[in-house]
Amino acid sequence: MIPLISISLVLLYQNNFQPQKILQSKQRLIKFQLSILGLILTLSITGTITVFLKNLIARPRPDFIDRCQPDPSKLTSKLLYTIDICTRPDKELILEGLRSTPSGHSSISFSGMTYLTLFICSQWRVFSNRT
């Protein structure tokens, strides 16, 4: 929500806090729409990559042993196990316990704030004289 509010405030500031200026000018309205759509696209791509990495890495959460409740008779000296050693019938709960890293909250907030930083830098022409 912070990047969305900040983008709106920056665009309102550029139009002297008169929303009707944004609504009356097609170019300003398109700029507002593209800024919001860029934020939504950034957050969507980040969320997709994060979920993909969570499933790929499959690192257990701290409460995984409680979720799994492994059968001691199925434990061997091997280092790798499958969810077949778990005694709980709810496989979705067990699989959710294997989605620990990367943090979804951290990746979404990082991507949102990075987009906001680049947006503000582009609007105030920090890197060049062109928008």
Tab-separated table of C-alpha atoms in Angstrom:
chain	number	residue	atom	x	y	z
A	1	MET	CA	0.000	0.000	0.000
A	2	ILE	CA	2.881	2.414	0.691
A	3	PRO	CA	4.157	2.423	-2.930
A	4	LEU	CA	0.603	2.844	-4.251
A	5	ILE	CA	-0.109	5.800	-1.970
A	6	SER	CA	3.312	7.331	-2.636
A	7	ILE	CA	2.908	7.090	-6.423
A	8	SER	CA	-0.501	8.737	-6.157
A	9	LEU	CA	0.907	11.523	-3.965
A	10	VAL	CA	3.821	12.172	-6.329
A	11	LEU	CA	1.491	12.446	-9.321
A	12	LEU	CA	-0.892	14.678	-7.368
A	13	TYR	CA	2.038	16.858	-6.296
A	14	GLN	CA	3.075	17.269	-9.924
A	15	ASN	CA	-0.479	18.470	-10.658
A	16	ASN	CA	-0.704	20.859	-7.672
A	17	PHE	CA	-2.929	18.423	-5.743
A	18	GLN	CA	-5.774	18.848	-8.234
A	19	PRO	CA	-7.076	15.413	-9.245
A	20	GLN	CA	-9.287	16.933	-11.937
A	21	LYS	CA	-6.104	17.899	-13.845
A	22	ILE	CA	-5.146	14.239	-14.025
A	23	LEU	CA	-8.639	13.202	-15.118
A	24	GLN	CA	-8.926	15.933	-17.767
A	25	SER	CA	-5.572	15.295	-19.452
A	26	LYS	CA	-5.298	12.027	-21.369
A	27	GLN	CA	-1.511	12.031	-21.120
A	28	ARG	CA	-1.537	12.469	-17.327
A	29	LEU	CA	-4.192	9.797	-16.907
A	30	ILE	CA	-2.159	7.331	-18.984
A	31	LYS	CA	0.917	8.171	-16.901
A	32	PHE	CA	-1.034	7.403	-13.718
A	33	GLN	CA	-2.421	4.151	-15.135
A	34	LEU	CA	0.975	2.956	-16.379
A	35	SER	CA	2.585	3.758	-13.039
A	36	ILE	CA	0.000	1.697	-11.132
A	37	LEU	CA	0.063	-1.131	-13.690
A	38	GLY	CA	3.871	-1.225	-13.463
A	39	LEU	CA	3.618	-1.629	-9.695
A	40	ILE	CA	1.011	-4.386	-10.020
A	41	LEU	CA	3.120	-6.194	-12.630
A	42	THR	CA	6.231	-5.934	-10.444
A	43	LEU	CA	4.430	-7.360	-7.418
A	44	SER	CA	2.828	-10.140	-9.507
A	45	ILE	CA	6.104	-11.262	-11.054
A	46	THR	CA	7.835	-11.157	-7.664
A	47	GLY	CA	5.048	-13.193	-6.059
A	48	THR	CA	5.210	-15.804	-8.823
A	49	ILE	CA	8.996	-16.120	-8.582
A	50	THR	CA	8.810	-16.343	-4.788
A	51	VAL	CA	6.240	-19.163	-4.853
A	52	PHE	CA	8.294	-20.985	-7.504
A	53	LEU	CA	11.434	-20.702	-5.370
A	54	LYS	CA	9.572	-21.813	-2.222
A	55	ASN	CA	8.506	-24.994	-4.013
A	56	LEU	CA	11.939	-25.501	-5.579
A	57	ILE	CA	13.947	-25.027	-2.375
A	58	ALA	CA	11.415	-26.771	-0.074
A	59	ARG	CA	13.194	-25.866	3.131
A	60	PRO	CA	11.236	-26.945	6.225
A	61	ARG	CA	9.612	-24.435	8.534
A	62	PRO	CA	10.581	-24.467	12.239
A	63	ASP	CA	7.360	-26.325	13.119
A	64	PHE	CA	7.803	-29.012	10.447
A	65	ILE	CA	8.380	-31.887	12.892
A	66	ASP	CA	5.117	-31.051	14.663
A	67	ARG	CA	3.294	-30.891	11.319
A	68	CYS	CA	4.802	-34.154	10.103
A	69	GLN	CA	4.900	-36.190	13.336
A	70	PRO	CA	7.324	-38.730	11.798
A	71	ASP	CA	7.028	-42.440	12.475
A	72	PRO	CA	10.232	-43.439	14.360
A	73	SER	CA	10.192	-46.928	12.844
A	74	LYS	CA	10.569	-45.436	9.325
A	75	LEU	CA	13.578	-43.314	10.243
A	76	THR	CA	16.912	-44.634	9.025
A	77	SER	CA	20.424	-43.264	8.883
A	78	LYS	CA	19.745	-41.679	5.488
A	79	LEU	CA	19.903	-37.911	5.234
A	80	LEU	CA	17.047	-37.561	2.758
A	81	TYR	CA	13.440	-38.503	3.472
A	82	THR	CA	10.113	-38.214	1.739
A	83	ILE	CA	6.802	-37.247	3.291
A	84	ASP	CA	6.015	-40.963	3.545
A	85	ILE	CA	7.557	-41.002	7.031
A	86	CYS	CA	4.894	-38.548	8.271
A	87	THR	CA	1.950	-39.930	10.223
A	88	ARG	CA	-0.464	-37.018	9.745
A	89	PRO	CA	-3.095	-37.660	7.065
A	90	ASP	CA	-3.234	-34.022	5.875
A	91	LYS	CA	-0.597	-33.908	3.103
A	92	GLU	CA	-1.334	-30.241	2.274
A	93	LEU	CA	-0.396	-29.208	5.818
A	94	ILE	CA	2.829	-31.184	5.545
A	95	LEU	CA	3.716	-29.738	2.133
A	96	GLU	CA	2.994	-26.216	3.397
A	97	GLY	CA	5.563	-26.911	6.119
A	98	LEU	CA	8.190	-27.274	3.382
A	99	ARG	CA	7.732	-23.740	2.042
A	100	SER	CA	9.910	-21.719	4.372
A	101	THR	CA	12.264	-19.693	2.228
A	102	PRO	CA	12.401	-17.160	0.572
A	103	SER	CA	10.103	-14.963	2.599
A	104	GLY	CA	7.077	-13.811	0.641
A	105	HIS	CA	6.594	-10.697	2.761
A	106	SER	CA	10.215	-9.635	2.347
A	107	SER	CA	10.352	-10.174	-1.393
A	108	ILE	CA	7.055	-8.362	-2.048
A	109	SER	CA	8.016	-5.379	0.123
A	110	PHE	CA	11.495	-5.219	-1.421
A	111	SER	CA	10.141	-5.237	-4.969
A	112	GLY	CA	7.463	-2.661	-4.154
A	113	MET	CA	9.945	-0.287	-2.557
A	114	THR	CA	12.461	-0.796	-5.378
A	115	TYR	CA	9.754	0.081	-7.910
A	116	LEU	CA	8.807	3.133	-5.840
A	117	THR	CA	12.440	4.266	-5.670
A	118	LEU	CA	12.905	3.928	-9.420
A	119	PHE	CA	9.575	5.664	-10.045
A	120	ILE	CA	10.480	8.650	-7.859
A	121	CYS	CA	13.951	8.857	-9.395
A	122	SER	CA	12.429	8.900	-12.880
A	123	GLN	CA	9.815	11.525	-12.010
A	124	TRP	CA	12.375	13.885	-10.497
A	125	ARG	CA	14.924	13.092	-13.229
A	126	VAL	CA	17.644	11.952	-10.852
A	127	PHE	CA	19.616	9.975	-13.447
A	128	SER	CA	19.043	12.127	-16.549
A	129	ASN	CA	17.210	15.139	-17.901
A	130	ARG	CA	14.679	12.946	-19.730
A	131	THR	CA	11.584	11.480	-18.117
